[in-house]
Short mmCIF file of C-alpha atoms and ligand atoms in Angstrom, two decimals:
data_model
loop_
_atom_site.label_atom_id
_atom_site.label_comp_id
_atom_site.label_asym_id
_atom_site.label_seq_id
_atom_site.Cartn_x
_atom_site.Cartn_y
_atom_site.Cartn_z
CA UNK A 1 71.91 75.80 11.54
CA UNK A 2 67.79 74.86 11.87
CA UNK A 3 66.48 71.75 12.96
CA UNK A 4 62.68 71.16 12.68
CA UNK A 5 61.65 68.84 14.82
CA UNK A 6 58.36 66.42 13.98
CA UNK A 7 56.48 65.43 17.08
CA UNK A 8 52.70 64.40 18.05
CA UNK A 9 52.77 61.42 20.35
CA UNK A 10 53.77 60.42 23.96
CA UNK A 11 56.73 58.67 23.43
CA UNK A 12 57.91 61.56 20.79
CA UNK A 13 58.07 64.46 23.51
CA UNK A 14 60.57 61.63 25.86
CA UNK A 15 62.29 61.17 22.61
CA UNK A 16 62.18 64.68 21.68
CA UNK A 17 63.17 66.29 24.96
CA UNK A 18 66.57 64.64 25.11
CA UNK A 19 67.51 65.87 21.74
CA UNK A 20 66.16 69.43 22.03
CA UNK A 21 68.43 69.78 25.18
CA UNK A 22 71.32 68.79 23.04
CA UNK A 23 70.17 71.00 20.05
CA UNK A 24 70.14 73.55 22.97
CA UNK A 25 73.78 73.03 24.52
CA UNK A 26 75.27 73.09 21.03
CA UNK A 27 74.14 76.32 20.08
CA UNK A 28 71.78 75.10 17.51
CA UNK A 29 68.42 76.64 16.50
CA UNK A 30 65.44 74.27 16.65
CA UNK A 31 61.53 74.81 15.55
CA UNK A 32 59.55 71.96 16.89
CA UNK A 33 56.20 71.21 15.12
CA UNK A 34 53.57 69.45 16.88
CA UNK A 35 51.17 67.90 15.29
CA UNK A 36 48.52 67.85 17.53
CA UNK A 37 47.85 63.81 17.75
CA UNK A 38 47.82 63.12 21.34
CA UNK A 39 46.00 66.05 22.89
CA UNK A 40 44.65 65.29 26.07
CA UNK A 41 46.94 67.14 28.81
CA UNK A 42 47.97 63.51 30.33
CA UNK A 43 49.37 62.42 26.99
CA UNK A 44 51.01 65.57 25.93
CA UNK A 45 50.68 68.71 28.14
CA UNK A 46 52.64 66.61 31.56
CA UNK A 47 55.27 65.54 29.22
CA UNK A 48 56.24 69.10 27.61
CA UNK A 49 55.80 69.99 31.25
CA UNK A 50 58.07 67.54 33.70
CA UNK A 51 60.78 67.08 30.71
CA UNK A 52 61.27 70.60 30.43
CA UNK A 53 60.67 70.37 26.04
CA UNK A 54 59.91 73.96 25.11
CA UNK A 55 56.29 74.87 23.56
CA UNK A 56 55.83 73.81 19.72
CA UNK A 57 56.46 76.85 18.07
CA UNK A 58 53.64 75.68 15.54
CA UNK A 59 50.67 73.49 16.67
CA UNK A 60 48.98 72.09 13.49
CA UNK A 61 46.56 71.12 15.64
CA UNK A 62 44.98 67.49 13.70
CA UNK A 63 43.90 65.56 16.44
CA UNK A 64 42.24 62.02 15.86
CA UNK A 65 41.03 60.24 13.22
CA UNK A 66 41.01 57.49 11.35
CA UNK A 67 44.77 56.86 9.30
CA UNK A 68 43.80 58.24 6.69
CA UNK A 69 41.88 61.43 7.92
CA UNK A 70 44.50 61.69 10.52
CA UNK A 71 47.37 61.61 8.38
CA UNK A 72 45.71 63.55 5.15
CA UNK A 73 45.33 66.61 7.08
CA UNK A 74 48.53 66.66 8.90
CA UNK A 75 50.02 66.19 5.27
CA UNK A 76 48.13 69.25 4.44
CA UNK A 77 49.18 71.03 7.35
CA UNK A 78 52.57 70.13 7.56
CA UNK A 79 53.27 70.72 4.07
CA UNK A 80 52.38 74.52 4.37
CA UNK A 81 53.84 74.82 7.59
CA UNK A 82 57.43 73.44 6.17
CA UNK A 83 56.89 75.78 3.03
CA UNK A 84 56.02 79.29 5.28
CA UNK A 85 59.34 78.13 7.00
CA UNK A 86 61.92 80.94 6.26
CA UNK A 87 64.81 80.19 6.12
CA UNK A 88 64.29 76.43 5.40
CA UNK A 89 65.44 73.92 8.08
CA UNK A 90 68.59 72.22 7.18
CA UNK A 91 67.69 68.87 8.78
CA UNK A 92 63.66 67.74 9.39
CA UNK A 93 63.50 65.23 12.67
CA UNK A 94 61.21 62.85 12.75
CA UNK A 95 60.96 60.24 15.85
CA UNK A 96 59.76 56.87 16.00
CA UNK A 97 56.87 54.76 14.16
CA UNK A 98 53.60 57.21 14.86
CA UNK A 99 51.62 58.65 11.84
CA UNK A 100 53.02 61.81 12.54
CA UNK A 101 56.26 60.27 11.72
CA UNK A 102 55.58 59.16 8.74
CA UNK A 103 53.60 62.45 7.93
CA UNK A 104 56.87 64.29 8.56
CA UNK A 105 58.89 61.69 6.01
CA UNK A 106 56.45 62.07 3.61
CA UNK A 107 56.27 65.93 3.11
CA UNK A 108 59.84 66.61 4.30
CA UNK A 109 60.84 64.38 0.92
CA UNK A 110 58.73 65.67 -1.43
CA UNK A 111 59.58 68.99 -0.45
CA UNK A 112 63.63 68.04 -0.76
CA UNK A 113 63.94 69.09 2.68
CA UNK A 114 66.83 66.44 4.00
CA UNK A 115 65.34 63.86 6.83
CA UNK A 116 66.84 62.16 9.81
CA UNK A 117 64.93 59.44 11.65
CA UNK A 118 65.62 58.80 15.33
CA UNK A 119 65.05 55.41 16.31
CA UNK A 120 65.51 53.74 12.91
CA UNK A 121 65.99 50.35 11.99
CA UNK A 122 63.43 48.82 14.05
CA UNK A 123 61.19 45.96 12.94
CA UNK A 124 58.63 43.73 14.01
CA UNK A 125 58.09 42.03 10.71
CA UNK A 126 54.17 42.24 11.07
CA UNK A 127 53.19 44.71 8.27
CA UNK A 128 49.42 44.45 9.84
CA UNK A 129 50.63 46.87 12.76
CA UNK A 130 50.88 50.28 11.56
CA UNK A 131 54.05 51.02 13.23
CA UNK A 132 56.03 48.86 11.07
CA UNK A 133 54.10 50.28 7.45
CA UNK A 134 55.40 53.73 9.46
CA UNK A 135 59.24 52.97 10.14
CA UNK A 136 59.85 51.14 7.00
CA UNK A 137 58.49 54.58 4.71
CA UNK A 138 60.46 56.96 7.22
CA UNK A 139 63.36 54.86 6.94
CA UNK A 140 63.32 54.39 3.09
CA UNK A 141 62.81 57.85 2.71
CA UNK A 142 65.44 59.38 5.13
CA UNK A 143 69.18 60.31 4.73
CA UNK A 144 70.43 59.85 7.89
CA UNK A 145 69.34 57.06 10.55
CA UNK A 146 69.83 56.93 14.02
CA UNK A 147 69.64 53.43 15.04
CA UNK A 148 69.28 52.43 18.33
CA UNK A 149 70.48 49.15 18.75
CA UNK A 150 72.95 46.86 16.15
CA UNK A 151 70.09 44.99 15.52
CA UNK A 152 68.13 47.85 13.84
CA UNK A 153 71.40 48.68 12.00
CA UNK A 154 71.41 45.10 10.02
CA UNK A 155 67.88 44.91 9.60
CA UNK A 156 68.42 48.20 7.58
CA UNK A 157 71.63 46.33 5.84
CA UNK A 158 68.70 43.29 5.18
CA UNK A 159 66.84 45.97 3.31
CA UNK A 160 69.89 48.09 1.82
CA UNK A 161 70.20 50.43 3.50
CA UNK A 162 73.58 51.59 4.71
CA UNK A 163 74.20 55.19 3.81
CA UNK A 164 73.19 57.34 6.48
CA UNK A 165 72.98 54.55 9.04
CA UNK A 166 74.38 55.43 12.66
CA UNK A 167 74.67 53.24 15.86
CA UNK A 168 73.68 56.22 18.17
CA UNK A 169 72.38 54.35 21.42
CA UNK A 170 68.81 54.82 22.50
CA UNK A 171 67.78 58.37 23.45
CA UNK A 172 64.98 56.53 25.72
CA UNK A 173 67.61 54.77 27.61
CA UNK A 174 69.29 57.96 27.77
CA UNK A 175 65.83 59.62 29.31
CA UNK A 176 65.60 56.48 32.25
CA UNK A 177 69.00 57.77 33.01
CA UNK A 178 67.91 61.28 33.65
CA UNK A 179 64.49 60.78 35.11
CA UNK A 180 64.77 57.42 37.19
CA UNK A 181 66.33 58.60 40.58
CA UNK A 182 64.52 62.21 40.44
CA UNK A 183 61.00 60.12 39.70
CA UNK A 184 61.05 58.31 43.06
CA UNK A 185 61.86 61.95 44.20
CA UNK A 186 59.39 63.82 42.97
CA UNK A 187 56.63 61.50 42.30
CA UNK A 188 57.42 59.10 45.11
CA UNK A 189 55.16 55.25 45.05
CA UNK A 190 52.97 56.83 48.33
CA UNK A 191 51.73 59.61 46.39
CA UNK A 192 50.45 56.94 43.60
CA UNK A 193 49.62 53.94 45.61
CA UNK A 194 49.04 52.16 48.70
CA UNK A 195 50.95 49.05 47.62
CA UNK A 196 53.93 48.27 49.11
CA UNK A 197 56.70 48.23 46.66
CA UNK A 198 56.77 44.67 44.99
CA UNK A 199 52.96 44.03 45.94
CA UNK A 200 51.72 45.00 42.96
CA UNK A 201 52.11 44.56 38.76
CA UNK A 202 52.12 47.71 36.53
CA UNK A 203 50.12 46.94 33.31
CA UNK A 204 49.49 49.09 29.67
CA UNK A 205 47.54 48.41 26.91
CA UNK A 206 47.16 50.39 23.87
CA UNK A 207 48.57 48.76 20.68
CA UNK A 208 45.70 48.73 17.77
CA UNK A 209 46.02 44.64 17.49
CA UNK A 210 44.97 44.42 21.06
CA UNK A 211 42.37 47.24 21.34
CA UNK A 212 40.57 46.45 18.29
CA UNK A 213 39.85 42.72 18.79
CA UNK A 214 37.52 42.10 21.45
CA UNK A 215 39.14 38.64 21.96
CA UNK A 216 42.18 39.61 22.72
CA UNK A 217 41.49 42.57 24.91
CA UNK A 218 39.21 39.63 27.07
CA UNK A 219 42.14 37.27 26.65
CA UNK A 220 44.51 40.14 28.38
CA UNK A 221 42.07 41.37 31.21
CA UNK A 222 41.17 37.58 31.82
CA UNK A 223 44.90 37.44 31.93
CA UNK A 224 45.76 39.93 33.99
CA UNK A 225 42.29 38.56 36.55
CA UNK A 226 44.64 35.55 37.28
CA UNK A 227 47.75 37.32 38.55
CA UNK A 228 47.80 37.13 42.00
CA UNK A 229 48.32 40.64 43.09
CA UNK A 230 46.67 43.74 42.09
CA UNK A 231 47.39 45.23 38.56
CA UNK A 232 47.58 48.66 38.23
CA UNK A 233 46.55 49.74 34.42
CA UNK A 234 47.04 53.18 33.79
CA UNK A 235 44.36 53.17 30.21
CA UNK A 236 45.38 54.97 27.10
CA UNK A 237 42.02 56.58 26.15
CA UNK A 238 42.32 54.44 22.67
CA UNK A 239 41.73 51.41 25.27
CA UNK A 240 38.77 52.83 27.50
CA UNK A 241 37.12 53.54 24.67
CA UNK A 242 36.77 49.68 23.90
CA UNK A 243 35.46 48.73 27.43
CA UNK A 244 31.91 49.23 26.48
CA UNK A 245 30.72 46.87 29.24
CA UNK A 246 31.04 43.88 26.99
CA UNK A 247 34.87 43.42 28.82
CA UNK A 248 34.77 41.92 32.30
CA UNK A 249 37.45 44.29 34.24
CA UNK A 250 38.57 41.70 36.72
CA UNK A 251 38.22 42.97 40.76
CA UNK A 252 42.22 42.95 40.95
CA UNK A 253 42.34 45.23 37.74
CA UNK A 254 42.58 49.10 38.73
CA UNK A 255 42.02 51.01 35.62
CA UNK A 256 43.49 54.37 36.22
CA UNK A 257 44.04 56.88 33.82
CA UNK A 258 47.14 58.03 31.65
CA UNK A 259 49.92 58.96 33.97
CA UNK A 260 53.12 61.12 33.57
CA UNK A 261 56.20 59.98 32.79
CA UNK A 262 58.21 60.80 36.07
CA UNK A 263 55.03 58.79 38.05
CA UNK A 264 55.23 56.34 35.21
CA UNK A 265 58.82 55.47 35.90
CA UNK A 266 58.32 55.13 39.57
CA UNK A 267 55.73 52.82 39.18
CA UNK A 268 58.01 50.91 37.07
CA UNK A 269 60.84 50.73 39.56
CA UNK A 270 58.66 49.58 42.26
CA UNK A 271 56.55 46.86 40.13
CA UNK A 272 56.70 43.25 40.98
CA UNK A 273 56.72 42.57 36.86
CA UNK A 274 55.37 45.02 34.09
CA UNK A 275 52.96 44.04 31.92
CA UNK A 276 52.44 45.82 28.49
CA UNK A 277 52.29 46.04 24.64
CA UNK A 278 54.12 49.36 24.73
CA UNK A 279 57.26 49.32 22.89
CA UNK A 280 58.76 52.16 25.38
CA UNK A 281 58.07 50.30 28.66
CA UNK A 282 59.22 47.04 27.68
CA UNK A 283 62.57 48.48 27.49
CA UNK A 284 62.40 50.70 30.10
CA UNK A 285 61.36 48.03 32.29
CA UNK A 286 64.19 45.86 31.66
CA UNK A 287 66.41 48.57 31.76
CA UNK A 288 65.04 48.98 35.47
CA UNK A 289 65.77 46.15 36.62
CA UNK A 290 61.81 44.71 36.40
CA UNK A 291 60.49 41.65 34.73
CA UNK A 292 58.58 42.27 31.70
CA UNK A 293 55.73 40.30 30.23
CA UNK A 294 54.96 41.49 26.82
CA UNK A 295 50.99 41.05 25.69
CA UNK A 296 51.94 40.99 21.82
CA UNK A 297 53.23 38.06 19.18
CA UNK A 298 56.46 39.57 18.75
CA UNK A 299 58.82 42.57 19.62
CA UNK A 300 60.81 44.86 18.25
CA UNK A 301 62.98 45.20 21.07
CA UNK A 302 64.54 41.44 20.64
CA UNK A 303 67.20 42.35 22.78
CA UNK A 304 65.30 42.76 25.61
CA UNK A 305 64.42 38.90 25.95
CA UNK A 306 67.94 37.53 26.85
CA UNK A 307 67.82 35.38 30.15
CA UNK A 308 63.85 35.91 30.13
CA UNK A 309 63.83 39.54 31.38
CA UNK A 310 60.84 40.34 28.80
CA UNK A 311 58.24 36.92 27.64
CA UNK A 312 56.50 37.02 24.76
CA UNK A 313 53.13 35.84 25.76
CA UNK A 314 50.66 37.29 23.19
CA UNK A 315 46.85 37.87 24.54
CA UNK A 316 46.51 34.53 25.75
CA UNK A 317 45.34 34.25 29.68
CA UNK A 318 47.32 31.07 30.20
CA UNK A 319 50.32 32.11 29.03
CA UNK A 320 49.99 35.64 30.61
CA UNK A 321 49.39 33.42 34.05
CA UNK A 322 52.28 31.19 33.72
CA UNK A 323 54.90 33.76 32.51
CA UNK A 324 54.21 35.59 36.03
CA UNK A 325 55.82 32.70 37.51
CA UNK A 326 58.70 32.25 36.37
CA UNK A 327 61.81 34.53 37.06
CA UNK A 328 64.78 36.05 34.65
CA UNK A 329 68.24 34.67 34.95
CA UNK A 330 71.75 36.76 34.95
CA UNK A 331 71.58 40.47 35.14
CA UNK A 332 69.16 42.35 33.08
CA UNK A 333 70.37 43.20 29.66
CA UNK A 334 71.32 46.85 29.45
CA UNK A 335 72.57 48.60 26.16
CA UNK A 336 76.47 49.69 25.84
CA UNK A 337 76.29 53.08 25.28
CA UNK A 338 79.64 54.68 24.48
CA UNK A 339 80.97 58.20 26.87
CA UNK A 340 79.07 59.92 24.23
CA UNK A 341 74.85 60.26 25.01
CA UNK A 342 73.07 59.15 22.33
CA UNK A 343 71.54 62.51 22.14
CA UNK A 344 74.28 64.53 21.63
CA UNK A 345 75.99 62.26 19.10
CA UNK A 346 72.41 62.66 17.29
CA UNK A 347 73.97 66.26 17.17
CA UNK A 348 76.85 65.99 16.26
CA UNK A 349 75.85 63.94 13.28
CA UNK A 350 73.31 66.35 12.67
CA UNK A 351 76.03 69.11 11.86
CA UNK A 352 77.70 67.06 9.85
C1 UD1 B 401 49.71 56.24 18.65
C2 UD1 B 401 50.67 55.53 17.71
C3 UD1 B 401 51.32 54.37 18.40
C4 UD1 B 401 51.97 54.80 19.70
C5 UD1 B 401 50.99 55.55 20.57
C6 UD1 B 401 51.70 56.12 21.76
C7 UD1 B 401 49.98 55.64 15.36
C8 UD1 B 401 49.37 54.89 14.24
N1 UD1 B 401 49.95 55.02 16.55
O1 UD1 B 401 48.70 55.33 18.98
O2 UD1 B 401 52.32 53.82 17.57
O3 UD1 B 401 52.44 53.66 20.38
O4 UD1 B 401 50.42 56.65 19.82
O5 UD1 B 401 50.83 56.33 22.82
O6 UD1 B 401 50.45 56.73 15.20
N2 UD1 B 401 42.84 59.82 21.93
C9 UD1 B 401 42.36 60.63 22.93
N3 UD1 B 401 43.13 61.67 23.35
C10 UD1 B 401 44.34 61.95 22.81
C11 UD1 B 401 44.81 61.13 21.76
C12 UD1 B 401 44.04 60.07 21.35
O7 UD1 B 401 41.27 60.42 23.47
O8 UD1 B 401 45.00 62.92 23.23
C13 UD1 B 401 42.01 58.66 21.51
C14 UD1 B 401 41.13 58.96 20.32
O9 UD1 B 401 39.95 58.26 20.49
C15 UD1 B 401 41.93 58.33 19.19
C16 UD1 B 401 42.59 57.15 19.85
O10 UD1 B 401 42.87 57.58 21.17
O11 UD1 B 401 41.11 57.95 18.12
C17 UD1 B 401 43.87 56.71 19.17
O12 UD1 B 401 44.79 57.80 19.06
P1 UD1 B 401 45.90 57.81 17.90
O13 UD1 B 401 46.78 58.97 18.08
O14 UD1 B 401 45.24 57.64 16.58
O15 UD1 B 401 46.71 56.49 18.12
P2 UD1 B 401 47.29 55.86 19.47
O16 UD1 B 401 46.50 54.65 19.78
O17 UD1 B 401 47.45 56.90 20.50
N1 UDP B 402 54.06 56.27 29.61
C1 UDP B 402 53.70 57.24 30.54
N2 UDP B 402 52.47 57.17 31.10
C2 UDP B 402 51.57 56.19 30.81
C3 UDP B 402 51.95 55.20 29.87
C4 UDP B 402 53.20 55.29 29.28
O1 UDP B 402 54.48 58.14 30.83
O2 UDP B 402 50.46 56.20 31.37
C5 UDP B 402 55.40 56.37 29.00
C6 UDP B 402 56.21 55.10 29.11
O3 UDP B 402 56.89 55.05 30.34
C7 UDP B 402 57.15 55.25 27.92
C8 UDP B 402 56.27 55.91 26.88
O4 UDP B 402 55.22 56.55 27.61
O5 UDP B 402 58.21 56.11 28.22
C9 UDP B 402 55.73 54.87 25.96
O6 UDP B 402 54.66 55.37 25.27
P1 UDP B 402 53.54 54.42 24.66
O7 UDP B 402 53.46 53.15 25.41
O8 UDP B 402 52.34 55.26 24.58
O9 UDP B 402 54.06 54.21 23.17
P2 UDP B 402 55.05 53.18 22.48
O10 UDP B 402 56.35 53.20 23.19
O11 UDP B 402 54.39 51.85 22.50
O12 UDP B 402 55.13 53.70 21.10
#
């Protein structure tokens, strides 16, 4: 049995490694594409690297662009890549809501290749963010569905689909698991920072309806400006390339750049509250143990917000201010995985 995996972004090689080690450990074969969307060695090379993924065996190589340009080539690319593939995978992997996602759900369908889409079933209901125009193709178009959480499940019954659909558990819940001990190990907080642990907030920004309006990326800084420790703001390159002086970086603010996911994790663990429009951290936050403030209108990740462990709070200073304040009640909410890892009963549903 083949598996071809489908991977270009951050949060796919987290996603990705868990699976490939249970591809791995059941004896089956696995090609993993990258697509070449995140590039940089702090957004792809330190992931491959600490999580132990193998090297793509093919490296289309796109890169950025706008949707369009991005996604057109890596159509093109993929699309030959898939059909040079001898012999044909039996299941194409695709992870998540990037465009490389959808890329892979595209051209794995019209090539009648059969498609499987960890992390299904999530919605945000806000067909302006990219994300969601992503997940709702790859999840229309795929045959089996590994959803996460039993909400994804019945927003997939909502749009009807129930063939396919699995309740595997979250394979990034699975990866906080794994990494969260060995982080404070390996990367311990005095190699990142000279705050003491609790002394500071952990902040990301990155999500297109944030970057791309000036407002709201003042409304978040100014935000972040009133907090009343320092915020350390490890910038997705998408973001620094908006601060083009016209955004006052507030003196408590320390922009930093992208950082790996073992140091990412230990920052988490040790972080008076995270604040964030990431859909990975929210959950990994609240998985840890750590308040979450969420700079975005809604979430995917609804579960998260029982007993106030993650506030909505949009890009509005005043509400990023107050939600600082106030504290979670009754113990964090945690997902009920069954004795199985979500990764390996991916696998098992895999081979059928
Ligand atoms: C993408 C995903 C988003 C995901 C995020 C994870 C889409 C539409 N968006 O957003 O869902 O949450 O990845 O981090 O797929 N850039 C670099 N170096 C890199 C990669 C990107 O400098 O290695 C810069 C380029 O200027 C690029 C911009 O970041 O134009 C945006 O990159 P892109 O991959 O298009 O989207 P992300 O914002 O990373
Ligand atoms: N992450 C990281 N370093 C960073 C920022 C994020 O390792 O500097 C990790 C984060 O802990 C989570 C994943 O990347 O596991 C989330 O990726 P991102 O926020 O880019 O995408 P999203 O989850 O929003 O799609």
């Amino acid at each position: 049995m083949r598996v071809c995996s489908i991977v270009g972004a951050r949060p796919q090689f987290i996603k990705a490694a868990m699976v490939s080690r249970a591809l791995v450990d059941a004896g089956i074969e696995e090609v993993l594409i990258h697509t070449g969307q995140h590039y940089d060695d702090n957004l792809n090379r330190i992931f491959f690297e600490e999580l132990r993924l193998p090297p793509p065996q093919i490296h289309l190589g796109v890169g950025s662009g706008t949707h369009a340009e991005q996604t057109g080539l890596m159509m093109i690319r993929l699309e030959a890549a898939l059909r040079n593939m001898k012999p044909a995978p039996d299941w194409v992997l695709i992870y998540g809501d990037t465009n490389s996602t959808l890329v892979g759900a595209l051209v794995a369908s019209k090539l009648k290749l059969p498609l499987a889409h960890v992390e299904a079933g999530l919605r945000s209901f806000n067909r302006t963010m990219p994300e969601e125009i992503n997940r709702v193709v790859a999840d229309h178009l795929s045959q089996l569905l590994f959803a996460p959480t039993p909400t994804a499940v019945e927003n997939l019954r909502r749009e009807g689909i129930t063939r396919g659909v699995h309740l595997t558990g979250d394979v990034m819940q699975e990866a906080v698991w794994c990494y969260a001990r060995r982080a404070q190990q390996q990367v311990p907080l005095t190699h990142l920072t000279g705050h003491a642990p609790g002394q500071y907030y952990l902040a990301t920004v990155h999500r297109a309806e944030n970057t791309d309006n000036p407002v709201r990326l003042q409304g978040i800084f100014e935000g972040l400006g009133r907090l009343e420790l320092p915020v350390i703001l490890p910038l997705h390159p998408r973001t620094r390339a908006r601060l083009d002086g016209s955004i006052r970086i507030p003196a408590n603010v320390e922009l930093r750049k992208p950082v790996g996911y073992l140091a990412m994790l230990t920052l988490v663990q040790h972080a008076r509250a995270v604040l964030t429009d990431s859909g990975g951290l929210q959950k990994e936050a609240v998985w840890l143990g750590v308040p979450c403030i969420t700079l975005r209108d809604e979430t995917e990740w609804i579960e998260t917000l029982e007993g106030g462990w993650n506030q909505l709070v949009g890009a509005d200073p005043e509400r990023i201010a107050a939600a600082a304040h106030r504290q979670p009640t009754g113990p964090a909410p945690t997902l009920k995985n069954g004795a199985e890892a979500p990764s390996q009963h991916i696998v098992r549903l895999l081979q059928g």
